[in-house]
Coordinates of C-alpha atoms and ligand atoms in Angstrom, one line a residue:
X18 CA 33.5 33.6 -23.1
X19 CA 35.6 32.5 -26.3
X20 CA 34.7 29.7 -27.8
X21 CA 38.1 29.8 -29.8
X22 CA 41.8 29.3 -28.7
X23 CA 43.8 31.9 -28.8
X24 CA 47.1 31.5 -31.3
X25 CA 49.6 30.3 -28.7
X26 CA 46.7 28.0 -27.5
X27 CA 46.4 26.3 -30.9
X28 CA 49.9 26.3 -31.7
X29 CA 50.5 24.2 -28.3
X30 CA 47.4 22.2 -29.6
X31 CA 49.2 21.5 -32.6
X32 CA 52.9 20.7 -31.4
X33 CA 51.0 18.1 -28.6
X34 CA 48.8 16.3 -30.8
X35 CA 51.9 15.8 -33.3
X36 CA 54.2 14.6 -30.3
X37 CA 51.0 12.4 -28.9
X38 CA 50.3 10.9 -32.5
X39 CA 53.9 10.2 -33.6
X40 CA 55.8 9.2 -30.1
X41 CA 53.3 8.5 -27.5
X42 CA 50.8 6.6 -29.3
X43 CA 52.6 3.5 -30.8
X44 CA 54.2 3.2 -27.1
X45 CA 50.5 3.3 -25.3
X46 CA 49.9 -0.7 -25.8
X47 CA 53.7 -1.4 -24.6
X48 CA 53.6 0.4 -21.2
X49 CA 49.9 -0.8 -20.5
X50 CA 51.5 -4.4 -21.1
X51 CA 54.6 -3.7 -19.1
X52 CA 52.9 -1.1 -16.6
X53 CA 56.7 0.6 -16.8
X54 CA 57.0 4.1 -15.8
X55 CA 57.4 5.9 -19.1
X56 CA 60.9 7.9 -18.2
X57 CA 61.8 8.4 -21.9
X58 CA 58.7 9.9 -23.1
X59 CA 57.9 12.1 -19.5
X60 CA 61.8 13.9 -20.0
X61 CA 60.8 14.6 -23.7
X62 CA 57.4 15.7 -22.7
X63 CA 59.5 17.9 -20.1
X64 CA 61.7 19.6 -22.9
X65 CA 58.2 20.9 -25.0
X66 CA 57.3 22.4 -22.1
X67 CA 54.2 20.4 -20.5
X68 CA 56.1 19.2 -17.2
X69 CA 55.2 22.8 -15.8
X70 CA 53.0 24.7 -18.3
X71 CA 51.6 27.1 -15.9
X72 CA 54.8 27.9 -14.1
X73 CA 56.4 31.0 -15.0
X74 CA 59.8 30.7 -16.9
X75 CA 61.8 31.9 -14.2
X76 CA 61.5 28.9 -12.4
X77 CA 61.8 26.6 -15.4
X78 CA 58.1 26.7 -16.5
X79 CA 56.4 27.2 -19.7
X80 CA 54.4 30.6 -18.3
X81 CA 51.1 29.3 -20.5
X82 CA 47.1 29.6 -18.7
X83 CA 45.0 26.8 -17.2
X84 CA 43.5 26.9 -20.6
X85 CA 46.7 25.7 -22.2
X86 CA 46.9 22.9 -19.8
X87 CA 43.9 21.6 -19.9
X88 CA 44.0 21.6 -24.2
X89 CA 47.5 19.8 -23.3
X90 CA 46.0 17.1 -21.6
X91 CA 43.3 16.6 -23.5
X92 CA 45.7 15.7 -26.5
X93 CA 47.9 13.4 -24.9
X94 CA 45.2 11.8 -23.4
X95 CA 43.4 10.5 -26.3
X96 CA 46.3 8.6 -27.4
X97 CA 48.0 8.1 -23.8
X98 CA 45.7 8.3 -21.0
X99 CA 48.7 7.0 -18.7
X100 CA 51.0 9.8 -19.7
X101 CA 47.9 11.8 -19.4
X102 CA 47.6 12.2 -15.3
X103 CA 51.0 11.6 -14.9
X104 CA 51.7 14.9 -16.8
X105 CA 48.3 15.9 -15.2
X106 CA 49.6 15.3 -11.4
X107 CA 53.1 16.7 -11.8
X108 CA 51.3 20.0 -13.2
X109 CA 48.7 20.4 -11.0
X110 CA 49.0 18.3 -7.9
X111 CA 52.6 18.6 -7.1
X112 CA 53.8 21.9 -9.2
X113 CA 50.9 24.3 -8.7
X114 CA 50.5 23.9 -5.0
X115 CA 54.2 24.7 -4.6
X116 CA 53.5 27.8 -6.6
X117 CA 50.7 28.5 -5.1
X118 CA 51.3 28.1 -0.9
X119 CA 55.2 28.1 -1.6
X120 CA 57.5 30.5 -0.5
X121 CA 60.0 32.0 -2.5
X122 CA 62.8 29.2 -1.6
X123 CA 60.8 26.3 -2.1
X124 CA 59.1 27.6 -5.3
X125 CA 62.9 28.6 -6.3
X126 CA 64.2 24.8 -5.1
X127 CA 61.8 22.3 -6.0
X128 CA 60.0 23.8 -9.0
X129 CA 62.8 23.7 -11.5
X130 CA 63.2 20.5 -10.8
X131 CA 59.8 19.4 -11.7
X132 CA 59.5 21.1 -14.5
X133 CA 62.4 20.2 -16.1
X134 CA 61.6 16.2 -15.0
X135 CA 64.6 15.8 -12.9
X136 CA 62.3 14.4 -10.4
X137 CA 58.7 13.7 -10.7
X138 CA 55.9 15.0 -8.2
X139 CA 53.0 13.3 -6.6
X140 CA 50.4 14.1 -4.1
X141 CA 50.1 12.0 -0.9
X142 CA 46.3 12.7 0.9
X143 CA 44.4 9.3 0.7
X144 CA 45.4 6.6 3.0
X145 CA 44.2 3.3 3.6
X146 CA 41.4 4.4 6.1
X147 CA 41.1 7.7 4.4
X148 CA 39.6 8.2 1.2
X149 CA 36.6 10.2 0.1
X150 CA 37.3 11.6 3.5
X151 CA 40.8 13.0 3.4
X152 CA 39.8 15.0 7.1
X153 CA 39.7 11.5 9.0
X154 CA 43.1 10.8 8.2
X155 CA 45.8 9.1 10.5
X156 CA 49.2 10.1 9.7
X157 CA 50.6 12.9 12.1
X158 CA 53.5 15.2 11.6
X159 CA 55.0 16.7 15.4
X160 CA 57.8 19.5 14.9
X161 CA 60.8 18.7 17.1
X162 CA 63.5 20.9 17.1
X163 CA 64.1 21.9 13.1
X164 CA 62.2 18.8 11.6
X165 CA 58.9 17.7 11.8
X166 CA 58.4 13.9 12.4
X167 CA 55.9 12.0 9.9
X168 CA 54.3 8.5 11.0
X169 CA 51.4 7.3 8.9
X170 CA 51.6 5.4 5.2
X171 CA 49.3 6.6 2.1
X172 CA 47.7 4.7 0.0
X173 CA 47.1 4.7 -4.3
X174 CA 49.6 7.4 -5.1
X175 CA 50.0 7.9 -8.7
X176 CA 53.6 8.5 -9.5
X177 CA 54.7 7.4 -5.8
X178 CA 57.1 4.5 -6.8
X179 CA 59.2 7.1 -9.5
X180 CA 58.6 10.5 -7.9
X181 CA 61.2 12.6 -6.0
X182 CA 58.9 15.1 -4.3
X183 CA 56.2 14.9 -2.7
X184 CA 53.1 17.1 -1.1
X185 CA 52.3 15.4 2.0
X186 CA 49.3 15.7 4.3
X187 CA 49.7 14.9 8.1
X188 CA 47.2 16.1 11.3
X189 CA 49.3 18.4 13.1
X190 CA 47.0 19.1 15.6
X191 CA 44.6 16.2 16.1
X192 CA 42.1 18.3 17.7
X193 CA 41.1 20.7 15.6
X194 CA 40.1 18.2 12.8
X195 CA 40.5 19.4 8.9
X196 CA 42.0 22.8 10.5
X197 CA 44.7 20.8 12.2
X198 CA 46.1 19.2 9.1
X199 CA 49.2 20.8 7.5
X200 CA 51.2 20.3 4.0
X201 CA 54.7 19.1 3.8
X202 CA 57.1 18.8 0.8
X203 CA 58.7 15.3 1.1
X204 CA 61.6 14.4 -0.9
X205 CA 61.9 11.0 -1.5
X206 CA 65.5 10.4 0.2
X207 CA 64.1 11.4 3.8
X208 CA 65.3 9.6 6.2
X209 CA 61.9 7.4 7.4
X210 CA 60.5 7.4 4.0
X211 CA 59.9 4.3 2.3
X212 CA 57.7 3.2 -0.9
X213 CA 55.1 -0.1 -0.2
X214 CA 52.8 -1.8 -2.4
X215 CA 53.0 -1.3 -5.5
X216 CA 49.5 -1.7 -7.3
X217 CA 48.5 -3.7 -10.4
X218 CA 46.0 -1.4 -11.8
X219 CA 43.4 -1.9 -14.3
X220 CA 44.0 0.9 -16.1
X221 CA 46.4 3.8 -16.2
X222 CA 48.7 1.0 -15.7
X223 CA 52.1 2.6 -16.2
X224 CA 51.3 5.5 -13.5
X225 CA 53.7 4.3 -10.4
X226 CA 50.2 4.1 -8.4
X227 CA 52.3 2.7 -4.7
X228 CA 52.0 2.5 -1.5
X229 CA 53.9 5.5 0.9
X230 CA 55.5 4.4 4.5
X231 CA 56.7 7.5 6.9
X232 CA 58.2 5.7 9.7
X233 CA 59.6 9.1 12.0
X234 CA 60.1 10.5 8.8
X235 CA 62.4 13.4 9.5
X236 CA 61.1 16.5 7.5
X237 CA 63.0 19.7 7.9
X238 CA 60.7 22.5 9.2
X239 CA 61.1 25.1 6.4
X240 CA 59.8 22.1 3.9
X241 CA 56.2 22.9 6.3
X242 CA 54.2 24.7 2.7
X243 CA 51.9 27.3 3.9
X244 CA 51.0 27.6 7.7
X245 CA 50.6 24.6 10.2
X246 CA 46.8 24.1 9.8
X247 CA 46.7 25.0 6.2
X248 CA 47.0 21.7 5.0
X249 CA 43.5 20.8 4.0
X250 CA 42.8 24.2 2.4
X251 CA 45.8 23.5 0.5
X252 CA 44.4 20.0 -0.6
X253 CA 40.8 21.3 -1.7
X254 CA 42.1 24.4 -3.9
X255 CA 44.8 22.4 -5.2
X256 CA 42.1 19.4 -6.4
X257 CA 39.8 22.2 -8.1
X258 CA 42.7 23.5 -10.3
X259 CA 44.0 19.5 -10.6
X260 CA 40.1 17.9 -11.4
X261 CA 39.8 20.6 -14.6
X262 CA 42.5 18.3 -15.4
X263 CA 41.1 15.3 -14.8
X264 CA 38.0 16.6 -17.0
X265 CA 40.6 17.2 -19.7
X266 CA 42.6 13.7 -19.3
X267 CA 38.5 12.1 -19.6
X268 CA 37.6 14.5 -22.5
X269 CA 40.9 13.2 -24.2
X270 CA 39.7 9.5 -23.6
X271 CA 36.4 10.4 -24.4
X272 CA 37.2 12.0 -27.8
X273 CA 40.1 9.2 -28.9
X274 CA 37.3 6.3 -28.3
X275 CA 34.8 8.5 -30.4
X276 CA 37.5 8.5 -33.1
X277 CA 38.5 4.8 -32.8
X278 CA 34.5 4.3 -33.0
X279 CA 34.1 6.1 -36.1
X280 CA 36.5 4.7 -38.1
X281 CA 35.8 1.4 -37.6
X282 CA 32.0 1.7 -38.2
X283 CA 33.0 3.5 -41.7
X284 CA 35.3 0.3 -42.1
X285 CA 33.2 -2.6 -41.1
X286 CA 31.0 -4.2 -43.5
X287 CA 27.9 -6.3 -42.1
X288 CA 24.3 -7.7 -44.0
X289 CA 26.4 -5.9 -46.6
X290 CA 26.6 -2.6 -46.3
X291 CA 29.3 -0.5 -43.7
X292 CA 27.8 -0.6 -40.3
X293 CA 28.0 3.2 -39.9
X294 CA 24.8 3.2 -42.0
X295 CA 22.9 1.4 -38.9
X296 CA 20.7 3.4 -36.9
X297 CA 22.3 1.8 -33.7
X298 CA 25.8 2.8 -35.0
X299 CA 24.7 6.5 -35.6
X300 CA 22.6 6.6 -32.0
X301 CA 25.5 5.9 -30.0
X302 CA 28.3 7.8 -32.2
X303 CA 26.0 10.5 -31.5
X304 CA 25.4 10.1 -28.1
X305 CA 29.2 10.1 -27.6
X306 CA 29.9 13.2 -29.9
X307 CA 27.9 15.0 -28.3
X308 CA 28.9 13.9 -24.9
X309 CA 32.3 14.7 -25.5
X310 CA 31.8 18.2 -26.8
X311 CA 29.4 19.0 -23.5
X312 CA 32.6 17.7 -21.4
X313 CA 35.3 20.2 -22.9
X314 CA 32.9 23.1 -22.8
X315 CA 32.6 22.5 -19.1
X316 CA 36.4 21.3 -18.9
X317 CA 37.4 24.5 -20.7
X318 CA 34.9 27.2 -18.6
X319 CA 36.6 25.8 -15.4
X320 CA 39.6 26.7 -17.2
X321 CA 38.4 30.3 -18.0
X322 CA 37.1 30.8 -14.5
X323 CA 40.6 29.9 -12.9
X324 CA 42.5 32.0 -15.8
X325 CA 40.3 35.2 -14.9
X326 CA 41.5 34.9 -11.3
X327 CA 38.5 33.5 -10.2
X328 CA 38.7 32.9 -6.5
X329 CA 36.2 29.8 -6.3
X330 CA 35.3 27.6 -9.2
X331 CA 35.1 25.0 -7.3
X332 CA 31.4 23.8 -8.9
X333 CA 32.6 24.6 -12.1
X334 CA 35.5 22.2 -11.6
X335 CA 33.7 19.6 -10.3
X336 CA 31.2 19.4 -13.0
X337 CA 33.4 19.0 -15.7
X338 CA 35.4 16.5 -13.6
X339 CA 32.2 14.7 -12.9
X340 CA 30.5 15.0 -16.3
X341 CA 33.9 14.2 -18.5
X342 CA 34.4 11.2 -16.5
X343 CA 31.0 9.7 -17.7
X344 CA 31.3 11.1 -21.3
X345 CA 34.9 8.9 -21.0
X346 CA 33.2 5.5 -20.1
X347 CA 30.4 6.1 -22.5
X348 CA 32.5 7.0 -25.5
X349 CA 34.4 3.9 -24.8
X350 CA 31.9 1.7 -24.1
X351 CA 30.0 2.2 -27.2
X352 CA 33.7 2.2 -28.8
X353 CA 34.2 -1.3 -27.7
X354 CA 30.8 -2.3 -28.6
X355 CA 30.7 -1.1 -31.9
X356 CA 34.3 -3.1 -32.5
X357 CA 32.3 -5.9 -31.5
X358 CA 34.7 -8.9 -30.5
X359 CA 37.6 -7.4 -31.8
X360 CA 37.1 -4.4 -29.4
X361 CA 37.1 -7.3 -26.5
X362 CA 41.0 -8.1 -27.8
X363 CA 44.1 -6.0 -26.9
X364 CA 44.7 -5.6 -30.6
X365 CA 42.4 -2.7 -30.4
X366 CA 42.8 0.7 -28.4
X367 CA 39.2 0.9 -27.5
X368 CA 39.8 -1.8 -25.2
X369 CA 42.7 -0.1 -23.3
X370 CA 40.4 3.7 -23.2
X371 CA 37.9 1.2 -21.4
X372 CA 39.4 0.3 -18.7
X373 CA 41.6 3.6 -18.7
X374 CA 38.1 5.4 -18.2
X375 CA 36.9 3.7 -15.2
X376 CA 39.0 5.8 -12.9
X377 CA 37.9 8.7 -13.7
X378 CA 34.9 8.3 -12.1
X379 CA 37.0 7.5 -8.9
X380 CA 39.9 9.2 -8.3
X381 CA 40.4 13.3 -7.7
X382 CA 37.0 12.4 -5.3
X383 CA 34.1 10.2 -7.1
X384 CA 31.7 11.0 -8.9
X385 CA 29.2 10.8 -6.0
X386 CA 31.9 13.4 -3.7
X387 CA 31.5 15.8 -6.7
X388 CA 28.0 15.7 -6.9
X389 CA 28.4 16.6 -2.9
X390 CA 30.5 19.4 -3.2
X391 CA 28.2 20.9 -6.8
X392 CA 25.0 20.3 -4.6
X393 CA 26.5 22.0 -1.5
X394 CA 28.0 25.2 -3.8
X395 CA 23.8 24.9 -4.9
X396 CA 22.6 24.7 -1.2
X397 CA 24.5 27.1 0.3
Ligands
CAA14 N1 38.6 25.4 -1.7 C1 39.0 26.0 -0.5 N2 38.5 25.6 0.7 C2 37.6 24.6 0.7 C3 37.2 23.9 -0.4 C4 37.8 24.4 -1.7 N3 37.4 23.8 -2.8 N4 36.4 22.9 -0.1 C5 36.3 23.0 1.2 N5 37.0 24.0 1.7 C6 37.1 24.4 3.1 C7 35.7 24.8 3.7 O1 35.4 26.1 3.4 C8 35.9 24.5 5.1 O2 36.6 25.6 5.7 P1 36.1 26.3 7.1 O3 36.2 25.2 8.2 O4 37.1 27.4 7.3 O5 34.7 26.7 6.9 C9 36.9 23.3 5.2 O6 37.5 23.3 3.9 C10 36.2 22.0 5.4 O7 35.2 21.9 4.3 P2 34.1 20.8 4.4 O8 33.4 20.8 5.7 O9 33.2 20.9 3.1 O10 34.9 19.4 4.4 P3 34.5 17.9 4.4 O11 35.3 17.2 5.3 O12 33.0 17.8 4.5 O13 34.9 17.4 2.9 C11 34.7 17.0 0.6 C12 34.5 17.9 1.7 C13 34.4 17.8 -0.7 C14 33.9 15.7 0.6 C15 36.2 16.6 0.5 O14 36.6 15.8 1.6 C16 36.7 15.9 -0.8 O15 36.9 16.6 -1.8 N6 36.8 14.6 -0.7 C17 37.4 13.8 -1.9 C18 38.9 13.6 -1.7 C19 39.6 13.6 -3.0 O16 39.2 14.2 -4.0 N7 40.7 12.9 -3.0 C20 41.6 12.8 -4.1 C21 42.9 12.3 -3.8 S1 44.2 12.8 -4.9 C22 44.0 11.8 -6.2 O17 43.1 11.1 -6.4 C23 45.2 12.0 -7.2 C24 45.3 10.9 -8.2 O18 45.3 9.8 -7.9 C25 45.6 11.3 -9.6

């Protein structure tokens, strides 16, 4: 493996961490005030590339690797952690299982348009009853005649309330447990379909995180993506490609609370003299650095793996998911501690990247489900 990107890589790296630095970071404190969808930025975001950077061109996509993605993310979420999974879940939840299970039609349909931001994707497994365990869920597609008829609702969908597609999860065939669940495509003007709750998050605040209602949602059958019965196949391969990004989006938060951390300490002047020259100071920046760098080599093998071809990196993906989603909350936590009371106040980022960081640990499956599925790839 090579440890250094390749050209295209760091030119991407480049053109994101300008975009992220000079548009998206004076606008992070306003949208995790206001928790409004950030339309303006995502449409930009859309026109550099990053709304489909693994799609190939011909269906509006940037044609980049995994790799590129993940660096992507990484950048925009160490100013941005919102725009960070929002970017995150139109790539790789909504966009790459369309490319991956779709047929030639939808990929030729729906694709364009999310690549391009005309509408925005989301990913509808968990429900209310159905969490860590997406096989018990409730709601039930039946096919009658050309459509398939949804009932069910989903719960903590980030992007629901502004997205215009949708992958959705329904049991087909209640009997046959996770091998009777199937994956639709859901546009957002189906008849039946309604948004609910909208949540108040703690963090991440601007993501559209909402409530979905299918009430005999009417779902033409060719919108079925892969084969009846597919479905939860579809939803595990799809979450090991979309939790490399979830490493990415907590190495990003990981790495901005690291900086915000260090240039305070160099700043801060206590018993006279800076407080970067305290032990304490140096343990925890340390700690963090360190932390952070272990998180991006995992974030970016999982990467590798997938870009080789790669059939299962499944452990791969859930230990950088897992690991980058502690390095997050300990880079921040030290952050804020290191700020002291001002790091308690909203004047200062780290106290945004703090609560950002907590979900991490608990969406795209805990912390304690990926330490299931890395022990089970062990046990095997
Ligand atoms: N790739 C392909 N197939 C897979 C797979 C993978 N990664 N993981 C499991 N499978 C297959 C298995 O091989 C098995 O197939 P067979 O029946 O043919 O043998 C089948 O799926 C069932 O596997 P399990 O028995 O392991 O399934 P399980 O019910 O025990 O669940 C689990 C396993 C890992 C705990 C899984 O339920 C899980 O990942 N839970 C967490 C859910 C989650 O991550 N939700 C995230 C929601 S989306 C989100 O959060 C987005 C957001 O907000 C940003």
């Amino acid at each position: 493996m090579d440890f250094e990107l390749n050209e295209e890589q760091r030119m991407l790296q480049d053109t994101v961490r300008k975009f992220a630095n000079d548009v998206l970071k004076p606008k992070a404190p306003e949208i995790d005030k206001s928790a409004e969808f950030p339309h303006d930025t995502i449409k930009k975001l859309a026109e550099l590339g990053l709304m489909g950077v693994v799609v190939p061109e011909e269906y509006g996509g940037a044609g980049f690797d995994f790799l590129s993605l993940a660096v992507a993310i990484e950048e925009i979420s160490k100013v941005c952690a919102t725009t960070g999974v929002i970017v995150a879940v139109n790539n790789s939840l909504a966009a790459y299982p369309i490319l991956t299970f779709g047929n030639e039609e939808q990929k030729k349909r729906y694709l364009p348009l999310l690549t391009s931001a005309e509408k925005i994707g989301a990913f509808a497994l968990t429900e209310p009853n159905a969490g860590s365990d997406p096989a018990s869920m409730e709601a039930t597609a039946r096919l009658e005649g050309d459509h398939y008829i949804i009932n069910g609702s989903k719960r903590f969908i980030t992007n629901a309330g502004e997205a215009g597609i949708f992958i959705v999860f329904a049991v087909t065939d209640k009997e046959k447990r996770h091998k009777g669940i199937s994956a639709f495509i859901v546009e957002r003007d189906f008849p039946g379909f309604s948004l609910g709750k909208h949540e108040d998050l703690m963090g991440i605040r601007a993501t559209a995180n909402c409530e979905l209602n299918f009430d005999d949602c009417k779902v033409p059958k060719e919108n079925l993506l892969g084969e009846e019965g597919q479905g939860f196949k579809i939803a595990m391969h799809t979450l090991d490609v979309s939790r490399i990004d979830i490493g990415a989006q907590a190495v990003g938060v990981a790495q901005g609370a690291l900086d915000e951390a260090i240039r305070y300490a160099k700043e801060r002047t206590q018993f006279g003299k800076k407080i970067c020259e305290f032990e304490f100071i140096q343990g925890m920046l340390a700690e963090a650095a360190t932390m952070t760098d272990a998180a991006r080599l995992l974030v970016y093998r999982a990467a590798y793996l997938k870009d080789k071809g790669v059939e299962r990196f499944t452990r791969e993906a859930a230990m950088a998911k897992y690991f980058a989603s502690e390095a997050a909350i300990y880079a921040s936590r030290i952050a804020v501690q290191i700020h002291g009371g001002y790091g308690y106040t909203k004047d200062y980022a780290v106290e945004r990247l703090y609560r950002d960081a907590k979900i991490m640990e608990i969406y795209e499956g805990t912390s304690e489900i990926q330490k299931i599925v890395i022990s089970r790839q062990l046990l095997r």
